[in-house]
PDB file of C-alpha atoms in Angstrom:
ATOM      1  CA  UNK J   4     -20.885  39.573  38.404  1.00 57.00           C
ATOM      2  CA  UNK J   5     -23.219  38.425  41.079  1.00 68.00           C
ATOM      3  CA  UNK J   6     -20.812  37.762  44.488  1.00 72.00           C
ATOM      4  CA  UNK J   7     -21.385  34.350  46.313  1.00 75.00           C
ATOM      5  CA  UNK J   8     -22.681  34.405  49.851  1.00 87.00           C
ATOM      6  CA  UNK J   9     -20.337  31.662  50.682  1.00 90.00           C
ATOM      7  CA  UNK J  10     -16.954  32.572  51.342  1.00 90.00           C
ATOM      8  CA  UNK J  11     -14.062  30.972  49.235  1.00 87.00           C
ATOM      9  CA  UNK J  12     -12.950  28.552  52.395  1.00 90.00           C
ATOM     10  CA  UNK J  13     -16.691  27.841  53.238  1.00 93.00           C
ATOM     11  CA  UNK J  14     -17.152  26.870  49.794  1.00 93.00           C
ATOM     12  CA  UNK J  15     -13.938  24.728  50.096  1.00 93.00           C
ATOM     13  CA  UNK J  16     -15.454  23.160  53.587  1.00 93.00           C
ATOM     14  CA  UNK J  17     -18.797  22.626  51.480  1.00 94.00           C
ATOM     15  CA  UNK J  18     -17.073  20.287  48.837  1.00 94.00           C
ATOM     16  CA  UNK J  19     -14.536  18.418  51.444  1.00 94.00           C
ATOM     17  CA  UNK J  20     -18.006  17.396  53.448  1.00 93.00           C
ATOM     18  CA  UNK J  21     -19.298  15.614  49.987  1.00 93.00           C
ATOM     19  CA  UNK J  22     -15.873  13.759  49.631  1.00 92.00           C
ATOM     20  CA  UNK J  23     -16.290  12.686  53.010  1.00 92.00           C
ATOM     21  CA  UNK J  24     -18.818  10.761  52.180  1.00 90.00           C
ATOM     22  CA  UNK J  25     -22.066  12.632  52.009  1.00 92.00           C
ATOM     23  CA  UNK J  26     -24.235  12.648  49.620  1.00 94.00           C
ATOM     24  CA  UNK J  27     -24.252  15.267  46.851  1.00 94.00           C
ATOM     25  CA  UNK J  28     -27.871  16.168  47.800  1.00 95.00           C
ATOM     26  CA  UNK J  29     -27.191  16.253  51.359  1.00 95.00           C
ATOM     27  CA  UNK J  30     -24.887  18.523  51.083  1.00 95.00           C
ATOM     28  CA  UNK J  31     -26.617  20.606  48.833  1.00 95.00           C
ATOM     29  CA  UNK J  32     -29.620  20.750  50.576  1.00 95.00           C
ATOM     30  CA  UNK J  33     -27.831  21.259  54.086  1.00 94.00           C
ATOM     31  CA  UNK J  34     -25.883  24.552  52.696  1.00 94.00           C
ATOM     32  CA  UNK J  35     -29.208  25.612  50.922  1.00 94.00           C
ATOM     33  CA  UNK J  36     -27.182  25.094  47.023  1.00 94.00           C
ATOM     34  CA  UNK J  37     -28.560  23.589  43.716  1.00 94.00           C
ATOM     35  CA  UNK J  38     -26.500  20.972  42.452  1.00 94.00           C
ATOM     36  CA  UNK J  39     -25.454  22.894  39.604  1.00 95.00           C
ATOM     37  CA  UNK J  40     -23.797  25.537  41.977  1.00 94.00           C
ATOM     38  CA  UNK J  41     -22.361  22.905  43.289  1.00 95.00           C
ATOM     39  CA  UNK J  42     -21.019  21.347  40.655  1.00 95.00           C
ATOM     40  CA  UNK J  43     -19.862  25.423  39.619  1.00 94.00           C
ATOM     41  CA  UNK J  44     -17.949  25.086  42.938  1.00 93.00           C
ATOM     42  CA  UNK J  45     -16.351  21.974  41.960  1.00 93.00           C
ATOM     43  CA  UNK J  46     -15.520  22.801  38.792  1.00 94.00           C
ATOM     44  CA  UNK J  47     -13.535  26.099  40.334  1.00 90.00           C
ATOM     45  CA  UNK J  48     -12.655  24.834  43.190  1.00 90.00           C
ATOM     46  CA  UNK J  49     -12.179  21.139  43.073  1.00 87.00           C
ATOM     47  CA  UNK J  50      -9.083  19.823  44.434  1.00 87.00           C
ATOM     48  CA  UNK J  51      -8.141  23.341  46.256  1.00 87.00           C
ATOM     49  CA  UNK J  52      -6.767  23.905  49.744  1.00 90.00           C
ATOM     50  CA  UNK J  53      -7.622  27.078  51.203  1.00 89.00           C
ATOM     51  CA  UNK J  54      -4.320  28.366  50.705  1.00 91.00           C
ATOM     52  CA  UNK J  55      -4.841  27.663  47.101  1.00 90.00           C
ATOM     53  CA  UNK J  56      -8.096  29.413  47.395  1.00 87.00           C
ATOM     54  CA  UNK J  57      -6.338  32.721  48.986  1.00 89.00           C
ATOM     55  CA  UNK J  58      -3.331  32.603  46.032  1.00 93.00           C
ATOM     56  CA  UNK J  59      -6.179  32.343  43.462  1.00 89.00           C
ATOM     57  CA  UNK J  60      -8.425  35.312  44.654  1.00 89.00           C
ATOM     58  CA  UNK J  61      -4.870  37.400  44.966  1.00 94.00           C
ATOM     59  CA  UNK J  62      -3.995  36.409  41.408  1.00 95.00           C
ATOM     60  CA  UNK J  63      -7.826  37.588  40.411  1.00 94.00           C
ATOM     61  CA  UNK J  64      -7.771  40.615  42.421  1.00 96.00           C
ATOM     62  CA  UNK J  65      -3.930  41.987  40.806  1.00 98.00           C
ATOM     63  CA  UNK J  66      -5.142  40.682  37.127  1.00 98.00           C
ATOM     64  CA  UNK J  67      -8.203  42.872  37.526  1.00 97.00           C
ATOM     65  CA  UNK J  68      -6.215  45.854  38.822  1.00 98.00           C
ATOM     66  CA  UNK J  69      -3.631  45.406  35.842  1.00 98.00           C
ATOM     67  CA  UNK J  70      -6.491  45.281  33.193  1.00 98.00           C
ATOM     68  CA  UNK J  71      -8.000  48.493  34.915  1.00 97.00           C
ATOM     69  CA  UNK J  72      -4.549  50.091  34.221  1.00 97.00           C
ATOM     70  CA  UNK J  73      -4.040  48.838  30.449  1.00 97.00           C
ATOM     71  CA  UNK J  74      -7.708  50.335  29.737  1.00 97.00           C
ATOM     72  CA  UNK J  75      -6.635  53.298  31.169  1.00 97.00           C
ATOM     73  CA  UNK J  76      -3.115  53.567  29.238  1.00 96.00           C
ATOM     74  CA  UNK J  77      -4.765  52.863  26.027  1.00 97.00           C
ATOM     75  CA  UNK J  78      -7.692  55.642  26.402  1.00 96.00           C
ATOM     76  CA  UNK J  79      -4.977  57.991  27.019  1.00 95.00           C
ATOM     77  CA  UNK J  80      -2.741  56.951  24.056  1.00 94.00           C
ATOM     78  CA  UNK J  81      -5.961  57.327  22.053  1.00 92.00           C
ATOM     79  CA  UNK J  82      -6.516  60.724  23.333  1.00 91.00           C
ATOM     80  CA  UNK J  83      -3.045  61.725  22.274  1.00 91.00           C
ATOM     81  CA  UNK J  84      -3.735  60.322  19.019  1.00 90.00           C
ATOM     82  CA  UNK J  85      -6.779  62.187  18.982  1.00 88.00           C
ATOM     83  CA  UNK J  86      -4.903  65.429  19.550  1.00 87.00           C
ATOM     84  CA  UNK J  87      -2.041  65.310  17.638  1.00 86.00           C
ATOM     85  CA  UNK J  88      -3.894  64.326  14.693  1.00 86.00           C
ATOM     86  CA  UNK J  89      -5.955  67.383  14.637  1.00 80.00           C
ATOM     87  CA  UNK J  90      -4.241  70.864  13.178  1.00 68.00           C
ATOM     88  CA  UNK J  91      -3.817  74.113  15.021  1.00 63.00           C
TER      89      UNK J  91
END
């Protein structure tokens, strides 16, 4: 997955600027965006406080890690299979 080059607060900053008041353009064309990223953001991130943001990308980061380790308890339980299938 392709990273962002905005950070999660700056993309937090970048959606609390357009409820300020600006226009959706504006903003979009100030922070160099398309409006459908934007609208991505907002989707994702609407709503959030940067807190929010920080608990999320935690919660991604230790799901990811915990996935990596079922993969890699299954492959090894399949091995075993493998093995103790097979006759000497």
């Amino acid at each position: 997955m392709k990273h962002s080059r905005f950070t999660d607060e700056q993309i937090i900053g970048i959606l609390k600027e357009q409820e300020s008041g600006m226009r959706t353009v504006d903003v979009c064309r100030k922070h160099g965006i398309s409006e459908a990223t934007f609208y991505k953001y907002k989707a994702k991130f609407g709503g959030m406080e940067v807190s929010d943001a920080r608990k999320l990308k935690a919660l991604e980061d230790e799901n990811a890690k915990l996935k990596k380790l079922l993969a890699e308890t299954m492959l090894d339980n399949a091995i075993l299979k493998d093995v103790a299938s097979k006759k000497w």
